[in-house]
Coordinates of C-alpha atoms and ligand atoms in Angstrom, one line a residue:
M30 CA 29.9 -33.2 16.1
K31 CA 29.6 -29.6 16.7
N32 CA 28.1 -28.6 20.0
E33 CA 26.0 -25.5 19.1
A34 CA 22.8 -24.4 20.8
K35 CA 19.7 -25.4 19.0
H36 CA 17.2 -22.8 17.7
C37 CA 13.6 -23.2 16.8
G38 CA 10.8 -20.8 16.1
Y39 CA 7.6 -20.0 14.3
V40 CA 7.5 -17.7 11.3
A41 CA 4.2 -16.4 9.8
I42 CA 4.0 -15.7 6.1
V43 CA 1.4 -13.0 5.6
G44 CA 0.3 -10.9 2.6
R45 CA -2.7 -10.3 0.5
P46 CA -4.0 -13.1 -1.8
N47 CA -1.8 -14.0 -4.7
V48 CA 1.5 -12.4 -3.7
G49 CA 3.2 -15.8 -3.6
K50 CA 3.1 -17.0 0.0
S51 CA 2.5 -20.6 -0.9
T52 CA 5.0 -20.6 -3.7
L53 CA 7.7 -19.2 -1.4
L54 CA 6.9 -21.8 1.3
N55 CA 7.0 -24.7 -1.1
H56 CA 10.3 -23.6 -2.6
I57 CA 11.9 -23.1 0.8
L58 CA 10.8 -26.6 1.8
G59 CA 11.7 -28.1 -1.6
Q60 CA 8.4 -29.9 -1.4
K61 CA 4.9 -29.0 -2.4
I62 CA 2.8 -28.9 0.7
S63 CA 0.8 -25.7 0.1
I64 CA -1.5 -25.3 -2.8
T65 CA -0.9 -22.4 -5.2
S66 CA -2.9 -21.0 -8.0
R67 CA -3.5 -17.8 -10.0
K68 CA -6.7 -17.3 -8.2
P69 CA -6.8 -15.6 -4.8
Q70 CA -7.5 -17.5 -1.6
T71 CA -6.6 -21.0 -2.6
T72 CA -5.0 -21.7 0.8
R73 CA -7.9 -22.1 3.3
H74 CA -6.3 -24.0 6.1
Q75 CA -3.3 -23.3 8.2
V76 CA -0.4 -25.3 7.0
L77 CA 2.8 -25.6 8.9
G78 CA 6.0 -26.0 6.8
I79 CA 8.9 -27.3 8.8
K80 CA 12.5 -26.8 7.7
T81 CA 15.4 -28.2 9.8
E82 CA 18.9 -27.4 8.8
N83 CA 21.8 -28.1 11.2
D84 CA 20.8 -26.6 14.5
H85 CA 18.0 -24.5 13.2
Q86 CA 14.4 -25.5 12.8
I87 CA 12.1 -23.0 11.2
I88 CA 8.3 -23.6 11.4
F89 CA 6.5 -21.6 8.8
V90 CA 2.9 -20.8 9.0
D91 CA 1.2 -20.2 5.7
T92 CA -2.0 -18.2 5.9
P93 CA -5.0 -17.4 3.8
G94 CA -4.7 -13.9 2.5
L95 CA -6.5 -11.3 4.6
H96 CA -9.4 -9.8 2.7
K97 CA -12.0 -7.2 3.0
A98 CA -15.4 -8.8 2.5
A99 CA -16.2 -11.3 5.2
E100 CA -19.8 -12.0 4.3
K101 CA -20.0 -15.7 4.2
A102 CA -19.0 -18.0 6.9
I103 CA -16.0 -19.3 5.0
N104 CA -14.6 -15.7 4.6
R105 CA -15.1 -15.1 8.3
Y106 CA -13.2 -18.3 9.0
M107 CA -10.4 -17.4 6.6
N108 CA -9.9 -14.0 8.2
K109 CA -9.8 -15.5 11.6
A110 CA -7.2 -18.0 10.5
A111 CA -5.1 -15.3 8.9
S112 CA -5.1 -12.9 11.9
S113 CA -4.5 -15.7 14.5
A114 CA -1.5 -16.8 12.5
I115 CA 0.2 -13.5 13.3
R116 CA -0.1 -14.2 17.0
D117 CA 2.3 -16.6 18.7
V118 CA 5.1 -16.4 16.2
D119 CA 8.6 -15.2 16.5
L120 CA 8.9 -13.4 13.2
V121 CA 6.6 -12.2 10.5
L122 CA 7.4 -12.3 6.8
F123 CA 5.2 -9.7 5.1
L124 CA 5.0 -10.5 1.4
V125 CA 4.2 -7.8 -1.2
D126 CA 4.2 -7.8 -5.0
R127 CA 7.1 -6.0 -6.8
T128 CA 5.6 -2.5 -7.3
A129 CA 1.9 -2.4 -6.7
W130 CA 0.8 -1.3 -3.3
T131 CA -2.9 -1.8 -2.6
E132 CA -5.5 -1.2 0.0
E133 CA -5.3 -4.9 0.9
D134 CA -1.5 -4.6 1.5
E135 CA -2.3 -1.6 3.7
M136 CA -4.7 -3.8 5.8
V137 CA -2.1 -6.5 6.2
L138 CA 0.5 -3.9 7.1
Q139 CA -1.7 -2.6 9.9
Q140 CA -2.0 -6.2 11.4
V141 CA 1.7 -6.6 11.2
V142 CA 2.4 -3.3 12.9
Q143 CA -0.2 -3.9 15.6
S144 CA 1.3 -7.3 16.4
G145 CA 4.5 -5.5 17.5
L146 CA 6.5 -8.5 16.2
P147 CA 9.8 -8.3 14.3
A148 CA 8.9 -8.3 10.6
I149 CA 10.8 -8.7 7.4
L150 CA 9.4 -7.2 4.2
V151 CA 9.7 -9.5 1.3
V152 CA 9.1 -8.0 -2.1
N153 CA 8.2 -10.9 -4.4
K154 CA 8.0 -11.4 -8.2
V155 CA 10.9 -9.2 -9.1
D156 CA 11.5 -11.5 -12.1
L157 CA 8.4 -9.7 -13.6
L158 CA 10.1 -6.3 -13.5
E159 CA 11.1 -5.2 -16.9
D160 CA 12.8 -2.1 -15.6
K161 CA 14.8 -3.0 -12.6
A162 CA 15.5 0.7 -12.0
V163 CA 12.1 1.2 -10.5
L164 CA 12.8 -1.3 -7.8
L165 CA 15.1 0.8 -5.7
P166 CA 12.9 3.8 -5.2
H167 CA 10.0 1.5 -4.5
L168 CA 12.0 -0.4 -1.9
Q169 CA 12.9 2.9 -0.4
S170 CA 9.3 4.0 -0.1
L171 CA 8.3 0.6 1.4
T172 CA 11.0 0.9 4.1
E173 CA 9.4 4.1 5.3
K174 CA 6.0 2.3 6.0
A175 CA 7.2 0.5 9.1
D176 CA 10.2 -0.4 11.1
F177 CA 11.1 -3.6 9.2
K178 CA 14.1 -5.6 10.3
A179 CA 15.1 -6.1 6.6
V180 CA 13.7 -5.6 3.1
I181 CA 14.4 -8.4 0.8
P182 CA 13.5 -8.4 -3.0
L183 CA 13.3 -11.9 -4.4
S184 CA 11.5 -14.2 -6.8
A185 CA 9.8 -17.2 -5.1
L186 CA 9.0 -18.8 -8.4
R187 CA 12.5 -18.4 -10.0
Q188 CA 14.2 -19.0 -6.7
H189 CA 16.2 -15.8 -6.8
N190 CA 17.6 -14.5 -3.5
V191 CA 15.5 -16.9 -1.4
E192 CA 18.7 -18.0 0.4
S193 CA 19.3 -14.4 1.7
L194 CA 15.8 -14.5 3.2
E195 CA 16.5 -17.8 4.9
S196 CA 19.8 -16.6 6.4
E197 CA 18.0 -13.5 7.7
V198 CA 15.2 -15.5 9.2
I199 CA 17.4 -17.8 11.3
K200 CA 18.7 -14.7 13.2
Y201 CA 15.2 -14.4 14.8
L202 CA 14.8 -18.0 16.0
P203 CA 14.9 -18.3 19.8
E204 CA 17.3 -20.8 21.4
S205 CA 15.1 -23.9 21.9
E206 CA 14.9 -27.6 21.4
H207 CA 13.3 -28.5 18.1
F208 CA 9.6 -29.1 18.2
F209 CA 9.5 -31.6 15.3
P210 CA 11.7 -34.5 14.1
E211 CA 14.2 -33.2 11.6
D212 CA 12.7 -35.2 8.7
Q213 CA 9.1 -33.9 9.2
I214 CA 8.2 -31.2 6.7
T215 CA 4.5 -30.5 7.6
N216 CA 2.0 -30.9 10.4
R217 CA -0.6 -32.1 8.0
S218 CA -1.6 -35.6 7.3
Q219 CA -1.2 -37.3 3.9
R220 CA -5.0 -37.4 3.8
F221 CA -5.2 -33.6 4.2
L222 CA -2.5 -33.0 1.5
A223 CA -4.3 -35.3 -0.9
A224 CA -7.5 -33.3 -0.5
E225 CA -5.6 -30.1 -1.0
I226 CA -4.1 -31.4 -4.2
V227 CA -7.5 -32.3 -5.6
R228 CA -8.8 -28.8 -4.7
E229 CA -5.8 -27.2 -6.3
K230 CA -6.4 -29.0 -9.6
I231 CA -10.1 -27.9 -9.6
T232 CA -9.2 -24.3 -8.9
R233 CA -6.6 -24.3 -11.6
Q234 CA -8.6 -26.0 -14.3
L235 CA -11.9 -24.2 -13.9
G236 CA -12.7 -20.5 -14.4
D237 CA -13.9 -18.1 -11.8
E238 CA -17.3 -19.9 -11.6
L239 CA -16.3 -21.9 -8.6
P240 CA -14.7 -19.5 -6.1
Y241 CA -15.6 -21.0 -2.7
A242 CA -18.1 -23.5 -3.8
V243 CA -15.9 -26.5 -3.7
N244 CA -14.7 -28.7 -0.9
V245 CA -12.9 -32.0 -1.0
E246 CA -13.2 -34.9 1.5
I247 CA -11.0 -38.0 1.5
E248 CA -13.3 -41.0 2.0
E249 CA -10.6 -43.6 1.7
F250 CA -6.8 -43.5 2.1
A251 CA -5.5 -47.0 2.2
F252 CA -2.2 -48.7 1.4
D253 CA -2.6 -52.0 -0.3
N254 CA -0.2 -54.1 -2.4
G255 CA 2.3 -51.3 -2.8
I256 CA -0.4 -48.9 -4.0
I257 CA -2.1 -46.0 -2.2
H258 CA -5.8 -46.1 -2.9
I259 CA -7.5 -42.8 -2.5
S260 CA -11.2 -41.9 -2.9
A261 CA -12.0 -38.3 -2.8
L262 CA -15.5 -36.8 -2.6
I263 CA -15.8 -33.3 -4.3
L264 CA -18.6 -31.4 -2.7
V265 CA -20.3 -28.5 -4.6
E266 CA -23.2 -26.3 -3.8
R267 CA -25.3 -26.6 -7.0
D268 CA -26.1 -29.0 -9.7
G269 CA -24.6 -26.7 -12.4
Q270 CA -21.3 -26.7 -10.6
K271 CA -21.3 -30.5 -10.5
K272 CA -21.8 -30.5 -14.3
I273 CA -18.9 -28.1 -14.8
I274 CA -16.5 -30.2 -12.8
I275 CA -17.5 -33.4 -14.5
G276 CA -17.3 -31.8 -18.0
E277 CA -18.2 -33.2 -21.4
K278 CA -18.5 -37.0 -21.0
G279 CA -16.5 -36.8 -17.8
S280 CA -13.5 -35.3 -19.5
R281 CA -12.9 -32.5 -17.0
L282 CA -13.0 -34.8 -14.0
R283 CA -10.7 -37.2 -15.7
S284 CA -8.1 -34.5 -16.4
I285 CA -8.4 -33.2 -12.8
G286 CA -7.9 -36.7 -11.6
T287 CA -4.9 -37.4 -13.8
E288 CA -3.1 -34.2 -12.7
A289 CA -3.9 -34.8 -9.0
R290 CA -2.7 -38.4 -9.1
Q291 CA 0.6 -37.3 -10.7
D292 CA 1.2 -34.7 -7.9
M293 CA 0.2 -37.3 -5.2
E294 CA 2.6 -39.8 -6.7
R295 CA 5.4 -37.3 -6.6
L296 CA 4.6 -36.1 -3.0
F297 CA 4.1 -39.6 -1.5
D298 CA 6.7 -41.2 -3.7
N299 CA 4.4 -44.1 -4.4
K300 CA 2.0 -45.3 -7.0
V301 CA -1.5 -43.9 -6.4
M302 CA -4.9 -45.1 -7.5
L303 CA -7.3 -42.2 -7.3
R304 CA -11.1 -42.2 -7.6
L305 CA -13.1 -39.0 -7.6
W306 CA -16.8 -38.4 -6.9
V307 CA -18.8 -35.2 -7.2
K308 CA -21.8 -34.6 -4.9
V309 CA -24.1 -31.6 -4.4
K310 CA -24.4 -30.5 -0.9
S311 CA -26.1 -27.1 -1.0
G312 CA -25.2 -24.2 1.1
W313 CA -22.1 -25.6 2.8
S314 CA -20.0 -22.5 2.5
D315 CA -22.5 -20.4 4.4
D316 CA -23.2 -22.7 7.2
E317 CA -20.8 -22.5 10.1
R318 CA -22.0 -25.8 11.5
A319 CA -21.4 -27.6 8.3
L320 CA -18.0 -26.0 8.1
R321 CA -17.1 -27.4 11.5
S322 CA -18.1 -30.9 10.6
L323 CA -15.8 -30.5 7.5
G324 CA -12.8 -29.6 9.6
Y325 CA -12.7 -25.9 9.4
D326 CA -12.6 -25.2 13.1
D327 CA -9.0 -26.2 13.7
Ligands
LIG414 P1 -0.6 -16.8 -2.3 O1 -2.1 -16.6 -2.6 O2 0.0 -15.6 -1.7 O3 -0.3 -18.1 -1.6 O4 0.0 -16.9 -3.8 P2 0.5 -18.2 -4.6 O5 1.7 -18.8 -4.0 O6 -0.7 -19.1 -4.8 O7 0.9 -17.6 -6.0 C1 0.0 -16.9 -6.8 C2 0.4 -16.8 -8.2 O8 1.6 -16.0 -8.3 C3 0.8 -18.2 -8.8 O9 0.3 -18.2 -10.1 C4 2.3 -18.2 -8.7 O10 2.9 -19.1 -9.7 C5 2.7 -16.8 -8.9 N1 4.0 -16.4 -8.3 C6 4.4 -16.6 -7.1 N2 5.6 -16.2 -6.9 C7 6.1 -15.7 -8.1 C8 7.3 -15.1 -8.5 O11 8.3 -14.9 -7.8 N3 7.3 -14.7 -9.8 C9 6.2 -14.8 -10.7 N4 6.4 -14.4 -11.9 N5 5.1 -15.4 -10.3 C10 5.0 -15.8 -9.0
LIG415 MG1 -1.5 -19.5 -0.6
LIG416 K1 -3.3 -18.0 -4.6

């Protein structure tokens, strides 16, 4: 056995909605613990992704994208979660999209710079670049925006160049005992992950009608006779939203349930029996007290 010093540290993954933060985290961990979708702001809660390899343990913090309008309570909560993730970490990974630079990127950049933390700029989705020649001058211009430790172009989805990022990241981990057992990949419970999976399927299958209006609570999570029995309650704000989720003769809800169950079986490596219910609970996204009781204050 080698007798090398152990290293362990926290790494925040920040960037505007939809740049690929959750996709990157899931692929680094080799497991789906953070939900992804084409719509912005699918990640509402702070999720830790833990990767232990040899003497290094990296604890990733996935964050909701920072965004401008914080009118509703849920938006305020999300902004708070995003900016608090930048504190108390050893390194920041700042994700941007291949060529576009937006006002939202600029906002996140300000937070990164103000934090004074070492930061690596990750330019994601390079697989979508038709003309690779535009990449170099773009990387050059990004380098000038701040004093980044490194600038790494990659594709989180196609898994291109993700290893170079990982080998760069471990340089910034302080010498420390590991905080988590080596086989633990997340701080979240199976219950929490089950709720996130249901929410992801709803977000993916439905149009923009239901941006923040949906919340999922796990009412039952029980292991019985080799099967995990899960009951999930889908809370919406209005009756119309309930109808959309249920769909024609329940078809939408069934298809959400099928996809969610398949993902759960893969994640938990076990047969799953999933029951879904939809209930109207009006105004939950604009009521901070209701948010607290649903677990948004952690
Ligand atoms: P987040 O909001 O920053 O967490 O972004 P997500 O991880 O949810 O990704 C948003 C969308 O971008 C999803 O549809 C992903 O499949 C897609 N995506 C993420 N990374 C890549 C990539 O490297 N290449 C391509 N083509 N799409 C990506
Ligand atoms: Mg995300
Ligand atoms: K997203």
